[in-house]
Structures are given as structure tokens and as C-alpha cells.
Amino acid sequence: MVAPTRKSKSRVKGTATVEFALVLPLFVVMTMGTIEVCRAIYLRQAAKIGAYEAARVAFVPGATSEDLSLQCESILENRKISGYWLETNRPLADVQAGETLTISVHVPFDENSVVSPWVLRENIVTESVSVLMEGF
């Protein structure tokens, strides 16, 4: 067996450096993309929980739209989510027993991005919960 020469060792080292330089940007982009997709899933789940908790408050006798907003705010702000807004399909005071109330939470992705807002900019995560109001 022939021992590797000094020239062949440096060629192998140079080849590894070139391969690393070619693969590193792809690896970084894939890692950042994975982080952004996970953040989008997190935002969607948090918006759903905020809408659900606001819907639970809607069942409380005498609840107001402000109560719904405060409940949603407490959920989303604890999760460090900003720029969100809450909508209902009709004013809470106008909903009668047997009617459906839909609560939607909208979260802009670019304000809540971890890596960079250019990946999914101008996208809004929206989650809704519909509840059938009961009479008291």
C-alpha cells in the first residue's frame, strides 16, 4: 500500500472545503425555512386557541365584546404574538339563543416572524370558531 503524499492530502482537504461551501447555503436555507414553517403552525394554533377561549367567554351571561377581546389578548400576548385582531360575525349583544356566533382571530405573519418577514410576508393566519348560543 502506498502512503498518501503531501499533495494528495491537500487536494482532499480542498475538495472537502469546496463541498462544504456548496452545501452550507442549502443547509442554512432549509433550516430557516423549517423554522418559519414551524412558526406558522405555532401562530395558527395560538390563533385557534385564542378564538376558542373568546368563544367560551361569549357563553357567560352579560359578556361583552370587550370581554372577548380581553380573553383573546391574554392568550395571545402570553405567547408573544402581536398585531392580531378579533372579529365576530355580529355584535355579541345581537346574538339570540339558537343562533351561531363566529369568532375569528387574524394574526399577520410578518409581524411575528422569527427569521425574516420576507419568507411569508403579507400572509395572515386566520382561525375561526363557531358556537351555537344557548339561552339562559
mmCIF file of N, CA and C in Angstrom:
data_model
loop_
_atom_site.group_PDB
_atom_site.id
_atom_site.type_symbol
_atom_site.label_atom_id
_atom_site.label_comp_id
_atom_site.label_asym_id
_atom_site.label_seq_id
_atom_site.Cartn_x
_atom_site.Cartn_y
_atom_site.Cartn_z
ATOM 1 N N MET A 1 0.838 -1.165 0.000
ATOM 2 C CA MET A 1 0.000 0.000 0.000
ATOM 3 C C MET A 1 0.891 1.239 0.000
ATOM 4 N N VAL A 2 0.499 2.202 -0.795
ATOM 5 C CA VAL A 2 1.281 3.417 -0.948
ATOM 6 C C VAL A 2 0.727 4.478 -0.002
ATOM 7 N N ALA A 3 1.612 5.115 0.736
ATOM 8 C CA ALA A 3 1.202 6.176 1.660
ATOM 9 C C ALA A 3 0.820 7.423 0.867
ATOM 10 N N PRO A 4 -0.261 8.140 1.299
ATOM 11 C CA PRO A 4 -0.662 9.350 0.582
ATOM 12 C C PRO A 4 0.428 10.418 0.666
ATOM 13 N N THR A 5 0.592 11.089 -0.410
ATOM 14 C CA THR A 5 1.596 12.145 -0.456
ATOM 15 C C THR A 5 1.031 13.440 0.096
ATOM 16 N N ARG A 6 1.921 14.379 0.326
ATOM 17 C CA ARG A 6 1.502 15.670 0.864
ATOM 18 C C ARG A 6 0.559 16.375 -0.106
ATOM 19 N N LYS A 7 0.799 16.242 -1.407
ATOM 20 C CA LYS A 7 -0.022 16.903 -2.413
ATOM 21 C C LYS A 7 -1.441 16.333 -2.436
ATOM 22 N N SER A 8 -1.574 15.018 -2.316
ATOM 23 C CA SER A 8 -2.915 14.424 -2.353
ATOM 24 C C SER A 8 -3.713 14.764 -1.094
ATOM 25 N N LYS A 9 -3.056 14.928 0.055
ATOM 26 C CA LYS A 9 -3.764 15.313 1.281
ATOM 27 C C LYS A 9 -4.341 16.712 1.156
ATOM 28 N N SER A 10 -3.598 17.626 0.569
ATOM 29 C CA SER A 10 -4.112 18.985 0.420
ATOM 30 C C SER A 10 -5.240 19.027 -0.607
ATOM 31 N N ARG A 11 -5.194 18.165 -1.614
ATOM 32 C CA ARG A 11 -6.266 18.109 -2.612
ATOM 33 C C ARG A 11 -7.560 17.615 -1.966
ATOM 34 N N VAL A 12 -7.474 16.620 -1.100
ATOM 35 C CA VAL A 12 -8.651 16.100 -0.397
ATOM 36 C C VAL A 12 -9.222 17.181 0.521
ATOM 37 N N LYS A 13 -8.336 17.881 1.216
ATOM 38 C CA LYS A 13 -8.792 18.955 2.098
ATOM 39 C C LYS A 13 -9.471 20.065 1.299
ATOM 40 N N GLY A 14 -8.916 20.408 0.142
ATOM 41 C CA GLY A 14 -9.518 21.429 -0.712
ATOM 42 C C GLY A 14 -10.865 20.995 -1.262
ATOM 43 N N THR A 15 -10.989 19.717 -1.606
ATOM 44 C CA THR A 15 -12.261 19.190 -2.106
ATOM 45 C C THR A 15 -13.337 19.271 -1.020
ATOM 46 N N ALA A 16 -12.979 18.922 0.193
ATOM 47 C CA ALA A 16 -13.940 18.993 1.299
ATOM 48 C C ALA A 16 -14.383 20.431 1.551
ATOM 49 N N THR A 17 -13.470 21.364 1.426
ATOM 50 C CA THR A 17 -13.809 22.779 1.627
ATOM 51 C C THR A 17 -14.785 23.258 0.560
ATOM 52 N N VAL A 18 -14.559 22.874 -0.683
ATOM 53 C CA VAL A 18 -15.453 23.266 -1.779
ATOM 54 C C VAL A 18 -16.828 22.638 -1.590
ATOM 55 N N GLU A 19 -16.879 21.369 -1.221
ATOM 56 C CA GLU A 19 -18.165 20.704 -0.987
ATOM 57 C C GLU A 19 -18.927 21.379 0.155
ATOM 58 N N PHE A 20 -18.213 21.722 1.211
ATOM 59 C CA PHE A 20 -18.840 22.405 2.336
ATOM 60 C C PHE A 20 -19.401 23.756 1.913
ATOM 61 N N ALA A 21 -18.642 24.486 1.102
ATOM 62 C CA ALA A 21 -19.089 25.803 0.631
ATOM 63 C C ALA A 21 -20.328 25.680 -0.266
ATOM 64 N N LEU A 22 -20.457 24.589 -0.975
ATOM 65 C CA LEU A 22 -21.629 24.393 -1.833
ATOM 66 C C LEU A 22 -22.857 23.942 -1.048
ATOM 67 N N VAL A 23 -22.661 23.161 -0.020
ATOM 68 C CA VAL A 23 -23.782 22.591 0.736
ATOM 69 C C VAL A 23 -24.273 23.523 1.838
ATOM 70 N N LEU A 24 -23.399 24.325 2.413
ATOM 71 C CA LEU A 24 -23.776 25.188 3.544
ATOM 72 C C LEU A 24 -24.947 26.123 3.245
ATOM 73 N N PRO A 25 -24.962 26.856 2.122
ATOM 74 C CA PRO A 25 -26.115 27.737 1.874
ATOM 75 C C PRO A 25 -27.441 26.972 1.771
ATOM 76 N N LEU A 26 -27.413 25.813 1.149
ATOM 77 C CA LEU A 26 -28.628 24.999 1.053
ATOM 78 C C LEU A 26 -29.092 24.567 2.441
ATOM 79 N N PHE A 27 -28.160 24.144 3.262
ATOM 80 C CA PHE A 27 -28.497 23.730 4.618
ATOM 81 C C PHE A 27 -29.069 24.886 5.435
ATOM 82 N N VAL A 28 -28.496 26.060 5.307
ATOM 83 C CA VAL A 28 -28.975 27.232 6.043
ATOM 84 C C VAL A 28 -30.387 27.607 5.595
ATOM 85 N N VAL A 29 -30.626 27.609 4.285
ATOM 86 C CA VAL A 29 -31.956 27.945 3.759
ATOM 87 C C VAL A 29 -32.990 26.922 4.227
ATOM 88 N N MET A 30 -32.650 25.653 4.196
ATOM 89 C CA MET A 30 -33.586 24.623 4.663
ATOM 90 C C MET A 30 -33.880 24.770 6.153
ATOM 91 N N THR A 31 -32.872 25.095 6.936
ATOM 92 C CA THR A 31 -33.066 25.283 8.371
ATOM 93 C C THR A 31 -33.961 26.484 8.651
ATOM 94 N N MET A 32 -33.699 27.598 7.986
ATOM 95 C CA MET A 32 -34.524 28.794 8.184
ATOM 96 C C MET A 32 -35.959 28.552 7.716
ATOM 97 N N GLY A 33 -36.124 27.865 6.607
ATOM 98 C CA GLY A 33 -37.464 27.538 6.121
ATOM 99 C C GLY A 33 -38.221 26.666 7.103
ATOM 100 N N THR A 34 -37.545 25.705 7.689
ATOM 101 C CA THR A 34 -38.176 24.837 8.684
ATOM 102 C C THR A 34 -38.619 25.640 9.900
ATOM 103 N N ILE A 35 -37.776 26.560 10.343
ATOM 104 C CA ILE A 35 -38.133 27.408 11.486
ATOM 105 C C ILE A 35 -39.357 28.255 11.156
ATOM 106 N N GLU A 36 -39.414 28.818 9.967
ATOM 107 C CA GLU A 36 -40.552 29.662 9.581
ATOM 108 C C GLU A 36 -41.844 28.846 9.467
ATOM 109 N N VAL A 37 -41.761 27.655 8.920
ATOM 110 C CA VAL A 37 -42.959 26.809 8.815
ATOM 111 C C VAL A 37 -43.447 26.418 10.206
ATOM 112 N N CYS A 38 -42.534 26.093 11.094
ATOM 113 C CA CYS A 38 -42.927 25.770 12.468
ATOM 114 C C CYS A 38 -43.570 26.975 13.153
ATOM 115 N N ARG A 39 -43.053 28.162 12.898
ATOM 116 C CA ARG A 39 -43.642 29.371 13.474
ATOM 117 C C ARG A 39 -45.051 29.600 12.922
ATOM 118 N N ALA A 40 -45.251 29.334 11.637
ATOM 119 C CA ALA A 40 -46.584 29.483 11.042
ATOM 120 C C ALA A 40 -47.571 28.511 11.688
ATOM 121 N N ILE A 41 -47.136 27.301 11.935
ATOM 122 C CA ILE A 41 -48.003 26.320 12.611
ATOM 123 C C ILE A 41 -48.307 26.786 14.035
ATOM 124 N N TYR A 42 -47.307 27.317 14.707
ATOM 125 C CA TYR A 42 -47.498 27.834 16.063
ATOM 126 C C TYR A 42 -48.499 28.992 16.079
ATOM 127 N N LEU A 43 -48.373 29.913 15.126
ATOM 128 C CA LEU A 43 -49.297 31.053 15.053
ATOM 129 C C LEU A 43 -50.722 30.578 14.791
ATOM 130 N N ARG A 44 -50.851 29.612 13.908
ATOM 131 C CA ARG A 44 -52.192 29.082 13.598
ATOM 132 C C ARG A 44 -52.825 28.453 14.836
ATOM 133 N N GLN A 45 -52.056 27.657 15.553
ATOM 134 C CA GLN A 45 -52.585 27.016 16.753
ATOM 135 C C GLN A 45 -52.912 28.045 17.830
ATOM 136 N N ALA A 46 -52.074 29.041 17.998
ATOM 137 C CA ALA A 46 -52.343 30.077 19.001
ATOM 138 C C ALA A 46 -53.596 30.877 18.641
ATOM 139 N N ALA A 47 -53.783 31.176 17.357
ATOM 140 C CA ALA A 47 -54.980 31.899 16.923
ATOM 141 C C ALA A 47 -56.229 31.058 17.190
ATOM 142 N N LYS A 48 -56.149 29.756 16.967
ATOM 143 C CA LYS A 48 -57.288 28.867 17.218
ATOM 144 C C LYS A 48 -57.619 28.830 18.707
ATOM 145 N N ILE A 49 -56.598 28.754 19.544
ATOM 146 C CA ILE A 49 -56.830 28.738 20.995
ATOM 147 C C ILE A 49 -57.421 30.070 21.451
ATOM 148 N N GLY A 50 -56.918 31.188 20.906
ATOM 149 C CA GLY A 50 -57.471 32.496 21.256
ATOM 150 C C GLY A 50 -58.934 32.623 20.870
ATOM 151 N N ALA A 51 -59.289 32.148 19.676
ATOM 152 C CA ALA A 51 -60.684 32.192 19.231
ATOM 153 C C ALA A 51 -61.557 31.284 20.102
ATOM 154 N N TYR A 52 -61.042 30.117 20.442
ATOM 155 C CA TYR A 52 -61.802 29.179 21.273
ATOM 156 C C TYR A 52 -62.057 29.748 22.662
ATOM 157 N N GLU A 53 -61.020 30.324 23.259
ATOM 158 C CA GLU A 53 -61.186 30.891 24.602
ATOM 159 C C GLU A 53 -62.126 32.100 24.587
ATOM 160 N N ALA A 54 -62.064 32.897 23.525
ATOM 161 C CA ALA A 54 -63.010 34.016 23.401
ATOM 162 C C ALA A 54 -64.434 33.493 23.254
ATOM 163 N N ALA A 55 -64.610 32.400 22.524
ATOM 164 C CA ALA A 55 -65.947 31.803 22.362
ATOM 165 C C ALA A 55 -66.478 31.283 23.694
ATOM 166 N N ARG A 56 -65.602 30.757 24.519
ATOM 167 C CA ARG A 56 -66.038 30.289 25.839
ATOM 168 C C ARG A 56 -66.559 31.439 26.685
ATOM 169 N N VAL A 57 -65.918 32.601 26.569
ATOM 170 C CA VAL A 57 -66.354 33.773 27.332
ATOM 171 C C VAL A 57 -67.713 34.253 26.825
ATOM 172 N N ALA A 58 -67.997 34.051 25.555
ATOM 173 C CA ALA A 58 -69.265 34.510 24.976
ATOM 174 C C ALA A 58 -70.470 33.846 25.641
ATOM 175 N N PHE A 59 -70.276 32.666 26.213
ATOM 176 C CA PHE A 59 -71.381 31.966 26.880
ATOM 177 C C PHE A 59 -71.723 32.524 28.256
ATOM 178 N N VAL A 60 -70.827 33.282 28.825
ATOM 179 C CA VAL A 60 -71.053 33.827 30.161
ATOM 180 C C VAL A 60 -72.160 34.884 30.080
ATOM 181 N N PRO A 61 -73.194 34.782 30.912
ATOM 182 C CA PRO A 61 -74.253 35.784 30.882
ATOM 183 C C PRO A 61 -73.699 37.184 31.145
ATOM 184 N N GLY A 62 -74.091 38.123 30.324
ATOM 185 C CA GLY A 62 -73.658 39.506 30.476
ATOM 186 C C GLY A 62 -72.297 39.806 29.859
ATOM 187 N N ALA A 63 -71.733 38.845 29.120
ATOM 188 C CA ALA A 63 -70.421 39.072 28.497
ATOM 189 C C ALA A 63 -70.538 40.119 27.400
ATOM 190 N N THR A 64 -69.484 40.899 27.237
ATOM 191 C CA THR A 64 -69.444 41.929 26.198
ATOM 192 C C THR A 64 -68.347 41.609 25.187
ATOM 193 N N SER A 65 -68.346 42.338 24.095
ATOM 194 C CA SER A 65 -67.295 42.168 23.089
ATOM 195 C C SER A 65 -65.930 42.494 23.674
ATOM 196 N N GLU A 66 -65.895 43.427 24.612
ATOM 197 C CA GLU A 66 -64.643 43.768 25.286
ATOM 198 C C GLU A 66 -64.111 42.575 26.080
ATOM 199 N N ASP A 67 -65.017 41.815 26.701
ATOM 200 C CA ASP A 67 -64.599 40.617 27.440
ATOM 201 C C ASP A 67 -63.966 39.587 26.502
ATOM 202 N N LEU A 68 -64.538 39.440 25.314
ATOM 203 C CA LEU A 68 -63.975 38.516 24.326
ATOM 204 C C LEU A 68 -62.574 38.954 23.933
ATOM 205 N N SER A 69 -62.421 40.238 23.666
ATOM 206 C CA SER A 69 -61.118 40.773 23.268
ATOM 207 C C SER A 69 -60.077 40.600 24.368
ATOM 208 N N LEU A 70 -60.474 40.837 25.609
ATOM 209 C CA LEU A 70 -59.530 40.697 26.724
ATOM 210 C C LEU A 70 -59.080 39.248 26.897
ATOM 211 N N GLN A 71 -59.994 38.314 26.724
ATOM 212 C CA GLN A 71 -59.628 36.893 26.856
ATOM 213 C C GLN A 71 -58.659 36.483 25.742
ATOM 214 N N CYS A 72 -58.961 36.904 24.526
ATOM 215 C CA CYS A 72 -58.085 36.606 23.393
ATOM 216 C C CYS A 72 -56.722 37.267 23.589
ATOM 217 N N GLU A 73 -56.738 38.495 24.055
ATOM 218 C CA GLU A 73 -55.492 39.234 24.304
ATOM 219 C C GLU A 73 -54.616 38.524 25.327
ATOM 220 N N SER A 74 -55.219 38.021 26.399
ATOM 221 C CA SER A 74 -54.426 37.347 27.429
ATOM 222 C C SER A 74 -53.776 36.076 26.873
ATOM 223 N N ILE A 75 -54.466 35.373 26.005
ATOM 224 C CA ILE A 75 -53.903 34.148 25.417
ATOM 225 C C ILE A 75 -52.765 34.485 24.469
ATOM 226 N N LEU A 76 -52.995 35.413 23.554
ATOM 227 C CA LEU A 76 -52.009 35.691 22.513
ATOM 228 C C LEU A 76 -50.806 36.474 23.033
ATOM 229 N N GLU A 77 -51.012 37.375 23.953
ATOM 230 C CA GLU A 77 -49.873 38.122 24.481
ATOM 231 C C GLU A 77 -48.977 37.248 25.349
ATOM 232 N N ASN A 78 -49.536 36.257 26.021
ATOM 233 C CA ASN A 78 -48.707 35.309 26.763
ATOM 234 C C ASN A 78 -47.822 34.498 25.823
ATOM 235 N N ARG A 79 -48.259 34.350 24.584
ATOM 236 C CA ARG A 79 -47.484 33.618 23.581
ATOM 237 C C ARG A 79 -46.613 34.543 22.725
ATOM 238 N N LYS A 80 -46.504 35.800 23.140
ATOM 239 C CA LYS A 80 -45.652 36.801 22.451
ATOM 240 C C LYS A 80 -46.066 37.017 20.999
ATOM 241 N N ILE A 81 -47.373 37.086 20.766
ATOM 242 C CA ILE A 81 -47.907 37.323 19.430
ATOM 243 C C ILE A 81 -48.449 38.742 19.388
ATOM 244 N N SER A 82 -48.106 39.464 18.326
ATOM 245 C CA SER A 82 -48.515 40.868 18.233
ATOM 246 C C SER A 82 -49.223 41.131 16.910
ATOM 247 N N GLY A 83 -49.932 42.253 16.865
ATOM 248 C CA GLY A 83 -50.586 42.699 15.645
ATOM 249 C C GLY A 83 -51.859 41.965 15.289
ATOM 250 N N TYR A 84 -52.392 41.170 16.172
ATOM 251 C CA TYR A 84 -53.596 40.387 15.896
ATOM 252 C C TYR A 84 -54.849 41.238 16.062
ATOM 253 N N TRP A 85 -55.948 40.750 15.513
ATOM 254 C CA TRP A 85 -57.245 41.377 15.773
ATOM 255 C C TRP A 85 -58.316 40.308 15.767
ATOM 256 N N LEU A 86 -59.405 40.611 16.459
ATOM 257 C CA LEU A 86 -60.510 39.676 16.653
ATOM 258 C C LEU A 86 -61.749 40.240 15.966
ATOM 259 N N GLU A 87 -62.495 39.365 15.308
ATOM 260 C CA GLU A 87 -63.754 39.763 14.662
ATOM 261 C C GLU A 87 -64.850 38.783 15.041
ATOM 262 N N THR A 88 -66.062 39.298 15.101
ATOM 263 C CA THR A 88 -67.237 38.435 15.259
ATOM 264 C C THR A 88 -68.157 38.675 14.076
ATOM 265 N N ASN A 89 -68.950 37.660 13.739
ATOM 266 C CA ASN A 89 -69.828 37.807 12.581
ATOM 267 C C ASN A 89 -70.999 38.754 12.852
ATOM 268 N N ARG A 90 -71.243 39.054 14.107
ATOM 269 C CA ARG A 90 -72.275 40.026 14.500
ATOM 270 C C ARG A 90 -71.980 40.494 15.910
ATOM 271 N N PRO A 91 -72.514 41.632 16.294
ATOM 272 C CA PRO A 91 -72.288 42.106 17.672
ATOM 273 C C PRO A 91 -72.819 41.087 18.686
ATOM 274 N N LEU A 92 -72.077 40.902 19.736
ATOM 275 C CA LEU A 92 -72.442 39.903 20.740
ATOM 276 C C LEU A 92 -73.807 40.183 21.352
ATOM 277 N N ALA A 93 -74.157 41.450 21.528
ATOM 278 C CA ALA A 93 -75.444 41.799 22.131
ATOM 279 C C ALA A 93 -76.625 41.408 21.243
ATOM 280 N N ASP A 94 -76.392 41.260 19.927
ATOM 281 C CA ASP A 94 -77.473 40.924 18.994
ATOM 282 C C ASP A 94 -77.691 39.428 18.822
ATOM 283 N N VAL A 95 -76.841 38.606 19.388
ATOM 284 C CA VAL A 95 -76.947 37.157 19.210
ATOM 285 C C VAL A 95 -77.981 36.604 20.188
ATOM 286 N N GLN A 96 -78.952 35.905 19.642
ATOM 287 C CA GLN A 96 -80.009 35.305 20.446
ATOM 288 C C GLN A 96 -79.730 33.815 20.635
ATOM 289 N N ALA A 97 -80.449 33.210 21.586
ATOM 290 C CA ALA A 97 -80.313 31.771 21.813
ATOM 291 C C ALA A 97 -80.686 31.019 20.540
ATOM 292 N N GLY A 98 -79.890 30.022 20.190
ATOM 293 C CA GLY A 98 -80.131 29.219 18.989
ATOM 294 C C GLY A 98 -79.438 29.762 17.751
ATOM 295 N N GLU A 99 -78.803 30.919 17.854
ATOM 296 C CA GLU A 99 -78.069 31.489 16.715
ATOM 297 C C GLU A 99 -76.581 31.173 16.842
ATOM 298 N N THR A 100 -75.921 31.211 15.714
ATOM 299 C CA THR A 100 -74.489 30.909 15.678
ATOM 300 C C THR A 100 -73.674 32.192 15.760
ATOM 301 N N LEU A 101 -72.669 32.152 16.616
ATOM 302 C CA LEU A 101 -71.710 33.244 16.723
ATOM 303 C C LEU A 101 -70.372 32.712 16.231
ATOM 304 N N THR A 102 -69.767 33.414 15.281
ATOM 305 C CA THR A 102 -68.456 33.037 14.760
ATOM 306 C C THR A 102 -67.434 34.077 15.193
ATOM 307 N N ILE A 103 -66.376 33.591 15.820
ATOM 308 C CA ILE A 103 -65.295 34.455 16.282
ATOM 309 C C ILE A 103 -64.053 34.101 15.479
ATOM 310 N N SER A 104 -63.460 35.116 14.852
ATOM 311 C CA SER A 104 -62.263 34.916 14.039
ATOM 312 C C SER A 104 -61.108 35.715 14.618
ATOM 313 N N VAL A 105 -59.936 35.097 14.643
ATOM 314 C CA VAL A 105 -58.716 35.764 15.084
ATOM 315 C C VAL A 105 -57.773 35.793 13.891
ATOM 316 N N HIS A 106 -57.258 36.989 13.589
ATOM 317 C CA HIS A 106 -56.346 37.188 12.455
ATOM 318 C C HIS A 106 -54.982 37.598 13.007
ATOM 319 N N VAL A 107 -53.933 36.906 12.551
ATOM 320 C CA VAL A 107 -52.568 37.183 13.005
ATOM 321 C C VAL A 107 -51.685 37.411 11.780
ATOM 322 N N PRO A 108 -51.102 38.607 11.633
ATOM 323 C CA PRO A 108 -50.196 38.839 10.496
ATOM 324 C C PRO A 108 -48.870 38.110 10.719
ATOM 325 N N PHE A 109 -48.451 37.385 9.700
ATOM 326 C CA PHE A 109 -47.232 36.586 9.841
ATOM 327 C C PHE A 109 -45.977 37.443 9.887
ATOM 328 N N ASP A 110 -45.952 38.512 9.103
ATOM 329 C CA ASP A 110 -44.714 39.295 9.022
ATOM 330 C C ASP A 110 -44.347 39.975 10.344
ATOM 331 N N GLU A 111 -45.326 40.287 11.185
ATOM 332 C CA GLU A 111 -45.027 40.904 12.480
ATOM 333 C C GLU A 111 -44.573 39.878 13.517
ATOM 334 N N ASN A 112 -44.789 38.596 13.233
ATOM 335 C CA ASN A 112 -44.497 37.548 14.203
ATOM 336 C C ASN A 112 -43.496 36.531 13.680
ATOM 337 N N SER A 113 -42.749 36.909 12.670
ATOM 338 C CA SER A 113 -41.769 36.018 12.076
ATOM 339 C C SER A 113 -40.525 35.935 12.944
ATOM 340 N N VAL A 114 -39.928 34.767 13.013
ATOM 341 C CA VAL A 114 -38.722 34.571 13.810
ATOM 342 C C VAL A 114 -37.486 34.922 12.994
ATOM 343 N N VAL A 115 -37.411 34.431 11.787
ATOM 344 C CA VAL A 115 -36.207 34.576 10.980
ATOM 345 C C VAL A 115 -36.235 35.869 10.179
ATOM 346 N N SER A 116 -37.175 35.975 9.277
ATOM 347 C CA SER A 116 -37.252 37.162 8.430
ATOM 348 C C SER A 116 -38.656 37.268 7.855
ATOM 349 N N PRO A 117 -39.220 38.456 7.824
ATOM 350 C CA PRO A 117 -40.590 38.591 7.326
ATOM 351 C C PRO A 117 -40.717 38.428 5.812
ATOM 352 N N TRP A 118 -39.634 38.317 5.065
ATOM 353 C CA TRP A 118 -39.744 38.225 3.611
ATOM 354 C C TRP A 118 -40.181 36.853 3.139
ATOM 355 N N VAL A 119 -40.091 35.841 3.990
ATOM 356 C CA VAL A 119 -40.449 34.487 3.563
ATOM 357 C C VAL A 119 -41.955 34.376 3.326
ATOM 358 N N LEU A 120 -42.738 34.745 4.297
ATOM 359 C CA LEU A 120 -44.196 34.642 4.190
ATOM 360 C C LEU A 120 -44.842 36.005 4.430
ATOM 361 N N ARG A 121 -44.237 37.055 3.908
ATOM 362 C CA ARG A 121 -44.751 38.402 4.159
ATOM 363 C C ARG A 121 -46.144 38.565 3.563
ATOM 364 N N GLU A 122 -46.882 39.471 4.167
ATOM 365 C CA GLU A 122 -48.241 39.813 3.771
ATOM 366 C C GLU A 122 -49.212 38.645 3.888
ATOM 367 N N ASN A 123 -48.829 37.594 4.574
ATOM 368 C CA ASN A 123 -49.747 36.493 4.854
ATOM 369 C C ASN A 123 -50.371 36.717 6.220
ATOM 370 N N ILE A 124 -51.630 36.344 6.325
ATOM 371 C CA ILE A 124 -52.342 36.486 7.586
ATOM 372 C C ILE A 124 -52.896 35.126 7.955
ATOM 373 N N VAL A 125 -52.585 34.698 9.157
ATOM 374 C CA VAL A 125 -53.116 33.448 9.680
ATOM 375 C C VAL A 125 -54.472 33.766 10.292
ATOM 376 N N THR A 126 -55.509 33.083 9.834
ATOM 377 C CA THR A 126 -56.856 33.315 10.336
ATOM 378 C C THR A 126 -57.445 32.000 10.839
ATOM 379 N N GLU A 127 -57.960 32.028 12.031
ATOM 380 C CA GLU A 127 -58.644 30.869 12.603
ATOM 381 C C GLU A 127 -59.984 31.330 13.163
ATOM 382 N N SER A 128 -60.991 30.489 13.002
ATOM 383 C CA SER A 128 -62.348 30.827 13.444
ATOM 384 C C SER A 128 -62.935 29.703 14.277
ATOM 385 N N VAL A 129 -63.818 30.104 15.179
ATOM 386 C CA VAL A 129 -64.584 29.159 15.985
ATOM 387 C C VAL A 129 -66.039 29.603 15.921
ATOM 388 N N SER A 130 -66.926 28.663 15.630
ATOM 389 C CA SER A 130 -68.367 28.960 15.612
ATOM 390 C C SER A 130 -69.026 28.227 16.774
ATOM 391 N N VAL A 131 -69.884 28.958 17.478
ATOM 392 C CA VAL A 131 -70.601 28.364 18.609
ATOM 393 C C VAL A 131 -72.085 28.659 18.470
ATOM 394 N N LEU A 132 -72.889 27.728 18.911
ATOM 395 C CA LEU A 132 -74.336 27.891 18.943
ATOM 396 C C LEU A 132 -74.701 28.420 20.320
ATOM 397 N N MET A 133 -75.232 29.630 20.360
ATOM 398 C CA MET A 133 -75.522 30.258 21.644
ATOM 399 C C MET A 133 -76.723 29.570 22.306
ATOM 400 N N GLU A 134 -76.628 29.454 23.600
ATOM 401 C CA GLU A 134 -77.696 28.825 24.383
ATOM 402 C C GLU A 134 -78.457 29.902 25.141
ATOM 403 N N GLY A 135 -79.690 29.598 25.472
ATOM 404 C CA GLY A 135 -80.499 30.529 26.265
ATOM 405 C C GLY A 135 -80.200 30.382 27.741
ATOM 406 N N PHE A 136 -80.369 31.452 28.490
ATOM 407 C CA PHE A 136 -80.086 31.416 29.929
ATOM 408 C C PHE A 136 -81.342 31.633 30.697
#
